PDB file of C-alpha atoms in Angstrom:
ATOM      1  CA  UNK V 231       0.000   0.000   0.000  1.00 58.00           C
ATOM      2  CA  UNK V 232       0.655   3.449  -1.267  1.00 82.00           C
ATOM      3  CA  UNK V 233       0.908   6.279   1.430  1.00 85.00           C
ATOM      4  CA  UNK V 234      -1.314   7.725  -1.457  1.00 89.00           C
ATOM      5  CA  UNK V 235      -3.815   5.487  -0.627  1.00 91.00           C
ATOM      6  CA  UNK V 236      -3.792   6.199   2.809  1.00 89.00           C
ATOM      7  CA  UNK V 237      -4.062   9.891   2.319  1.00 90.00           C
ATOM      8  CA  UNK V 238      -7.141   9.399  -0.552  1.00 92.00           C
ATOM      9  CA  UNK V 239      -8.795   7.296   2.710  1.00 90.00           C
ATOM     10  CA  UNK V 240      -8.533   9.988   5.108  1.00 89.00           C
ATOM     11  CA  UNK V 241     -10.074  12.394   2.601  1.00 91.00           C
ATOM     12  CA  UNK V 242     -12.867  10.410   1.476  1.00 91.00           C
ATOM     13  CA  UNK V 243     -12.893   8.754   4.768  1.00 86.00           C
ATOM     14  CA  UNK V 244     -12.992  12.186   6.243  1.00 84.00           C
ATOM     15  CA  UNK V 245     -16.236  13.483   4.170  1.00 86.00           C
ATOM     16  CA  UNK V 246     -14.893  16.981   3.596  1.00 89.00           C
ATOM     17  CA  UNK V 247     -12.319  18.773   2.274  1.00 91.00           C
ATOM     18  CA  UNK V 248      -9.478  19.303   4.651  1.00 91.00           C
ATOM     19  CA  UNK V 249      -6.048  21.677   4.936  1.00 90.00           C
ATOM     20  CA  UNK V 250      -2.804  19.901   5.354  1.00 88.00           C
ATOM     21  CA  UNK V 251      -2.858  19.911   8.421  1.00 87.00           C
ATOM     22  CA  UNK V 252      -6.498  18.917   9.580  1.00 89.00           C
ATOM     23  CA  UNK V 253      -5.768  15.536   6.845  1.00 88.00           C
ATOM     24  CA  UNK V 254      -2.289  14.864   9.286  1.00 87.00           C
ATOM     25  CA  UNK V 255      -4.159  15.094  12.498  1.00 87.00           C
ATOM     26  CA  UNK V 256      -7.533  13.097  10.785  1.00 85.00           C
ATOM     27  CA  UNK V 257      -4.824  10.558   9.648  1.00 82.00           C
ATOM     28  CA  UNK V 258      -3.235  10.218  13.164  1.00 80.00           C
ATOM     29  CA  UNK V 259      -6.473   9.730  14.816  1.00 80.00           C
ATOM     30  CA  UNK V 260      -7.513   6.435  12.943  1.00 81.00           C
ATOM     31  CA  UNK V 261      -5.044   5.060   9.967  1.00 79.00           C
ATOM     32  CA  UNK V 262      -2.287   6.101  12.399  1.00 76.00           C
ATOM     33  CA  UNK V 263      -2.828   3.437  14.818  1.00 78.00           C
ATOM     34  CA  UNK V 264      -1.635   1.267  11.884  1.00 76.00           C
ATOM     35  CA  UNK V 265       0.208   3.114   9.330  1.00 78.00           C
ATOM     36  CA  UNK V 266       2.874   5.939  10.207  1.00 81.00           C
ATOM     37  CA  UNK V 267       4.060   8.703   8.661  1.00 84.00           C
ATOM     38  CA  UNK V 268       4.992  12.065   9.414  1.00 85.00           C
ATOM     39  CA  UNK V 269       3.471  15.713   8.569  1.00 86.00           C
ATOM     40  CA  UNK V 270       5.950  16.431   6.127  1.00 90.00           C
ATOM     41  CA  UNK V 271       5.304  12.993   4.192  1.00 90.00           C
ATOM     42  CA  UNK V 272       1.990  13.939   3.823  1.00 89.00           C
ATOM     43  CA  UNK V 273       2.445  17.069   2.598  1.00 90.00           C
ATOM     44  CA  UNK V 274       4.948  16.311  -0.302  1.00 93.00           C
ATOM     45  CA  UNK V 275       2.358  13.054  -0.994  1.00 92.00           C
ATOM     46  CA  UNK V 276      -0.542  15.627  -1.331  1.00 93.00           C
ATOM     47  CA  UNK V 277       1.795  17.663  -3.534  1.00 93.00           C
ATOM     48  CA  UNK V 278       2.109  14.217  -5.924  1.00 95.00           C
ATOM     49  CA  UNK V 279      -1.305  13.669  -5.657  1.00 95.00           C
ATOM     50  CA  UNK V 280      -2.148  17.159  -6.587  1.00 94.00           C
ATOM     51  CA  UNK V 281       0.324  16.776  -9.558  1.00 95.00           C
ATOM     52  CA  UNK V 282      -1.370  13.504 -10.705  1.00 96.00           C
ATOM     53  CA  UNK V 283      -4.746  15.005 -10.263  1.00 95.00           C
ATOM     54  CA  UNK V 284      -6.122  12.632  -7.339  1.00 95.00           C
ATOM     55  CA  UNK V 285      -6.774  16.222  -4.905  1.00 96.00           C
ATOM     56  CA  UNK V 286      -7.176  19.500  -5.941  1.00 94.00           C
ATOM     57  CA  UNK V 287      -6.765  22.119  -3.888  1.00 93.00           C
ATOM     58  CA  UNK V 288      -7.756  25.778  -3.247  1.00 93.00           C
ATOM     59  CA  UNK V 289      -6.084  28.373  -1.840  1.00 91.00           C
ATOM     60  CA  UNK V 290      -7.586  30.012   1.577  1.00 89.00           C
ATOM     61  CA  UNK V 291      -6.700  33.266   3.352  1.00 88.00           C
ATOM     62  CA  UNK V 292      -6.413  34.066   6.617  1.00 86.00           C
ATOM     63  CA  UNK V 293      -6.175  37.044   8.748  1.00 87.00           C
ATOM     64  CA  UNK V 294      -3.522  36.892  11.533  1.00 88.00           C
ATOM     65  CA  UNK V 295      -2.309  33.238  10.002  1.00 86.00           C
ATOM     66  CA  UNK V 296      -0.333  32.209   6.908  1.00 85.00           C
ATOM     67  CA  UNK V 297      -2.937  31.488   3.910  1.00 86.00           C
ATOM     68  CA  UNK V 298      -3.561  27.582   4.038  1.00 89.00           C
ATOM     69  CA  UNK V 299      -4.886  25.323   0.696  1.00 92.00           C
ATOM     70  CA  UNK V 300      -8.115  23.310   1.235  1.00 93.00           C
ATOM     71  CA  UNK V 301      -7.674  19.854  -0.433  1.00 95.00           C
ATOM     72  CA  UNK V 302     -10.507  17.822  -2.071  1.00 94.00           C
ATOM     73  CA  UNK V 303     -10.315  14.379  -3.194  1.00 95.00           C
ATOM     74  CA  UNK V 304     -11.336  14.222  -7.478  1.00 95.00           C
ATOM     75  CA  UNK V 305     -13.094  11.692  -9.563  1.00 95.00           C
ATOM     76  CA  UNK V 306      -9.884  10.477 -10.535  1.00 96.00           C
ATOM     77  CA  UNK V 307      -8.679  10.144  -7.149  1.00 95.00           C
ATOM     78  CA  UNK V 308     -11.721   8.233  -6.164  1.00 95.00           C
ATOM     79  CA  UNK V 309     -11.961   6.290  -8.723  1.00 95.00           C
ATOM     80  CA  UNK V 310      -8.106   5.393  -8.254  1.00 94.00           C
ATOM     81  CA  UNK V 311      -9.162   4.378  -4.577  1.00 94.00           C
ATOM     82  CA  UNK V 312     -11.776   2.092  -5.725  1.00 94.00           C
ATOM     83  CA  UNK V 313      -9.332   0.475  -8.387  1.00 94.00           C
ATOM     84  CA  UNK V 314      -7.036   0.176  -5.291  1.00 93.00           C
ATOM     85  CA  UNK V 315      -9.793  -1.673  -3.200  1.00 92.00           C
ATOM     86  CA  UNK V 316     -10.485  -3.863  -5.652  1.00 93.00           C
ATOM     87  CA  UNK V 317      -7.050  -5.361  -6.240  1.00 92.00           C
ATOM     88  CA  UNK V 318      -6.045  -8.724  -3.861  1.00 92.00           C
ATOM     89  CA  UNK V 319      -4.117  -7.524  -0.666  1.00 89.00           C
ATOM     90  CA  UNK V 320      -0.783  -9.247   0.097  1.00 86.00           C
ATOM     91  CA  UNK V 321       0.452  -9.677   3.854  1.00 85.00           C
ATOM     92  CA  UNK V 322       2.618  -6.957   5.028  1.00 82.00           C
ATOM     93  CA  UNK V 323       6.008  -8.257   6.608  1.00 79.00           C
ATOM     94  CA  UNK V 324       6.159  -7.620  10.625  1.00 79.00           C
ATOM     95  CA  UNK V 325       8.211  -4.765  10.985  1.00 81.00           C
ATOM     96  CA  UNK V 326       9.313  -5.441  15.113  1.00 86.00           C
ATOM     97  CA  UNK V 327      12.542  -3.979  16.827  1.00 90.00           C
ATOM     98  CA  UNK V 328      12.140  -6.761  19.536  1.00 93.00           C
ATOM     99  CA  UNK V 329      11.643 -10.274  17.658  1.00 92.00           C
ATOM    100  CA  UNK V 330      15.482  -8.433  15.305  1.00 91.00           C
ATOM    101  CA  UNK V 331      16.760  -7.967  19.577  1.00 92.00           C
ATOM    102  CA  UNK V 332      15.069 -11.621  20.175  1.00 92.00           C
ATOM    103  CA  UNK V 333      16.994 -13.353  17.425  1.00 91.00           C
ATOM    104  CA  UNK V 334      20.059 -12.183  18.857  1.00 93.00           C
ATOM    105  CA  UNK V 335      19.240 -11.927  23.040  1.00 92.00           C
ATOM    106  CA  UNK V 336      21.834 -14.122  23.632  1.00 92.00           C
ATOM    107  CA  UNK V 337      24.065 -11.518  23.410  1.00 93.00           C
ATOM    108  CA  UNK V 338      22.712  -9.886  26.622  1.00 94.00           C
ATOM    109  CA  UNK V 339      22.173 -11.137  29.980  1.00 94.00           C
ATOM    110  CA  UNK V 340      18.603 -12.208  30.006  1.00 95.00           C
ATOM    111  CA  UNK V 341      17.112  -9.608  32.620  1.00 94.00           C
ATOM    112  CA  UNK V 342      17.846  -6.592  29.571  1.00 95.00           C
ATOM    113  CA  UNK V 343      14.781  -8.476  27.316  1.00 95.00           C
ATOM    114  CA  UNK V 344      12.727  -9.420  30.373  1.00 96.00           C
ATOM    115  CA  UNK V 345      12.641  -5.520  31.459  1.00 96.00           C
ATOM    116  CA  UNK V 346      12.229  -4.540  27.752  1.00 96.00           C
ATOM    117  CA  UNK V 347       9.374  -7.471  27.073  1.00 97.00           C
ATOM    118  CA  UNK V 348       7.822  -6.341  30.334  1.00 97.00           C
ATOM    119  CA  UNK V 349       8.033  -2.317  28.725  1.00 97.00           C
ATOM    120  CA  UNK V 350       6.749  -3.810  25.408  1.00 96.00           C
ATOM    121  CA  UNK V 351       3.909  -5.689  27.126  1.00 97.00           C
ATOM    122  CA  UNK V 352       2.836  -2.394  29.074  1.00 98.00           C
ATOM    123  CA  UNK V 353       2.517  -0.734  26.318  1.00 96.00           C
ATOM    124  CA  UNK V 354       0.625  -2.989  24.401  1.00 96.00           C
ATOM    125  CA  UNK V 355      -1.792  -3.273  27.356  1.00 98.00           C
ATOM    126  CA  UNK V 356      -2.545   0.503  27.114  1.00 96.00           C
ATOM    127  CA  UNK V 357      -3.276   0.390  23.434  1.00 94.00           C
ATOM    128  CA  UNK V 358      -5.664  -2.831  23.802  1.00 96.00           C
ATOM    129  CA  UNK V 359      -6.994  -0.582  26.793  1.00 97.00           C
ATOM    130  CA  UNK V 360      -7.690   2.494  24.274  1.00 93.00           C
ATOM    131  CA  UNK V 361      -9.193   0.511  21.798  1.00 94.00           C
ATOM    132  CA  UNK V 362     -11.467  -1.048  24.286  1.00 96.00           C
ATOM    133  CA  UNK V 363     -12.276   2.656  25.183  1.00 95.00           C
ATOM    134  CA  UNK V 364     -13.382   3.232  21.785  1.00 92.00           C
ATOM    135  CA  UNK V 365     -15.575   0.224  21.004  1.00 94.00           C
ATOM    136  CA  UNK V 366     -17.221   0.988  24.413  1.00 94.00           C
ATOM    137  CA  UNK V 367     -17.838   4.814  23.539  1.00 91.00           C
ATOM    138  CA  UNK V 368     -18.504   4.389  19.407  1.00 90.00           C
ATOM    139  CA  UNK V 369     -19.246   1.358  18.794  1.00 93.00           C
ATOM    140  CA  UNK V 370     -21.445  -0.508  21.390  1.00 90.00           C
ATOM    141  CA  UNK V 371     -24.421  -0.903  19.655  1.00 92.00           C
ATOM    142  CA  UNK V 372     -23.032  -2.658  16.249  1.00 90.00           C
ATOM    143  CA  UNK V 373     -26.682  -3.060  14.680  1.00 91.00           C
ATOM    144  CA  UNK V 374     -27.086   0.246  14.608  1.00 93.00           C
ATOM    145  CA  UNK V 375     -23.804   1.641  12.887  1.00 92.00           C
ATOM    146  CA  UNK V 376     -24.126   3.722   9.796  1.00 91.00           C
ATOM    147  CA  UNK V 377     -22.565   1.688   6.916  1.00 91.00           C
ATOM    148  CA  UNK V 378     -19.140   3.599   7.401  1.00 88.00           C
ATOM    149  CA  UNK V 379     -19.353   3.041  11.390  1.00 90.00           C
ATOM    150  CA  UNK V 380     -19.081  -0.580  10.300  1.00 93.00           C
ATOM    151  CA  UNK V 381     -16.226  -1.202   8.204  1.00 91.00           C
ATOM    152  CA  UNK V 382     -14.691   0.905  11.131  1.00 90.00           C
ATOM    153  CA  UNK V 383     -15.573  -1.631  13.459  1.00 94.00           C
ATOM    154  CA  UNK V 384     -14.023  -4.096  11.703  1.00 94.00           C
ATOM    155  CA  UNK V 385     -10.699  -2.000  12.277  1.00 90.00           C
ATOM    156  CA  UNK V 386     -10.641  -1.569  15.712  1.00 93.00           C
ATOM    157  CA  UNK V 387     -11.625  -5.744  15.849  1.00 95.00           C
ATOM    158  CA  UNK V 388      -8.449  -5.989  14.483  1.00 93.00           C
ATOM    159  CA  UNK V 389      -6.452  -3.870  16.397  1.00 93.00           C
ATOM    160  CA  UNK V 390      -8.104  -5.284  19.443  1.00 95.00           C
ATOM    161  CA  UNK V 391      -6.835  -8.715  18.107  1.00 96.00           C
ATOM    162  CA  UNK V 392      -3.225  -7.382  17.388  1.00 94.00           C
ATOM    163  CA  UNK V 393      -2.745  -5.879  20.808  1.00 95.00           C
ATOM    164  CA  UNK V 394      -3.961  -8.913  22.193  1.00 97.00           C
ATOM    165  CA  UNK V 395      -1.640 -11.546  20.226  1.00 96.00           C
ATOM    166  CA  UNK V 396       1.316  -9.266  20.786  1.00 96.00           C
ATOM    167  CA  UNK V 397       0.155  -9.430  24.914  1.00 97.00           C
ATOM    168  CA  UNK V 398      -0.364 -13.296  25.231  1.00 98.00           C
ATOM    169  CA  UNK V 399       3.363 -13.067  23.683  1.00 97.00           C
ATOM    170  CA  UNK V 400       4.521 -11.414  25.715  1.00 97.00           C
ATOM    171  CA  UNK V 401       3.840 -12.930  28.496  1.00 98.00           C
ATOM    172  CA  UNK V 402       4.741 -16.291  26.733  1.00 97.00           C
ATOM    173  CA  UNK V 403       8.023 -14.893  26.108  1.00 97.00           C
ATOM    174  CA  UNK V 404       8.987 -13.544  29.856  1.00 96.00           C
ATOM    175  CA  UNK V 405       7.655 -17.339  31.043  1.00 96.00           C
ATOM    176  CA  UNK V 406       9.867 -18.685  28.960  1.00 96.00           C
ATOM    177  CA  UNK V 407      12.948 -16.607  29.814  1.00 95.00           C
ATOM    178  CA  UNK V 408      12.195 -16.609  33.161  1.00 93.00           C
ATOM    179  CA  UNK V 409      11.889 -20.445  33.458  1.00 91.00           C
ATOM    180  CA  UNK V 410      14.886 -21.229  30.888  1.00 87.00           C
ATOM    181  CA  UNK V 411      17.384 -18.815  32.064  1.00 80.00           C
ATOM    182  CA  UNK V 412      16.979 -17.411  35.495  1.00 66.00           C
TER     183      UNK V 412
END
């Protein structure tokens, strides 16, 4: 996946044009939790996208504040999305610091990864704890979602999944450290 397509998401996803900077903190707020990128990255993409006529954009002044542009998702850029959709999706590599520091923890003493995996697991907890959060305020009543609410849903499922798998292993991993090395 393109960051293109991330940003033509956010827009349509989004229902309304948005500046810059209103897309980056959109973005952050939902296809952050599971695709990264920073303010400037989306700024040069909307500058490609503008190029390739996906967005267009228009030009707003401001009193008291630099002028800012107003970007709008086009035809073409929908109907680039949509081709997007449509094609087969391929599993994405995992992309984790600690299982590169677990293929090689025998180069530490064994309490560095158990205070790291105990870190890692932490954090993980507060995500899963967050997206709990959210299906409790947004999404308790699944019946009644508006067809966008639902595909949504499906989202945070899987996040809610993730955080969980990455949880159970960690604790699977600090058991097995703990009862194999210490």
């Amino acid at each position: 996946m393109a960051l293109s397509h991330s940003i033509l998401a956010t827009l349509v996803g989004k229902g309304k044009p948005c500046s810059g900077y209103d897309l980056a903190k959109e973005f952050n707020s939902s296809i952050g939790f599971y695709w990264k990128t920073t303010h400037q990255q989306i700024y040069r993409e909307l500058a490609k996208l503008e190029t390739d006529e996906m967005v267009t954009s228009e030009l707003v002044k401001q009193r008291d504040k630099p002028d800012k542009k107003i970007y709008t998702v086009t035809n073409e850029g929908r109907r680039h999305l949509i081709d997007w959709i449509a094609l087969p999706s391929k599993p994405t590599p995992i992309k984790e610091d600690m299982l590169i520091k677990m293929y090689v923890g025998y180069l530490v003493p064994v309490n560095i990864l158990l205070e790291e995996l105990e870190e890692l697991k932490k954090i993980h907890e507060e995500r899963l704890e967050l997206f709990r959060d959210f299906e409790k305020r947004f999404f308790s009543d699944i019946k009644s979602l508006s067809e966008k609410g639902k595909y949504r849903y499906l989202n945070l499922r899987s996040g809610i999944s993730f955080e969980t798998g990455r949880i159970e292993w960690c604790k699977e991993a600090i058991e097995f450290l703990k009862n194999e090395f210490e």
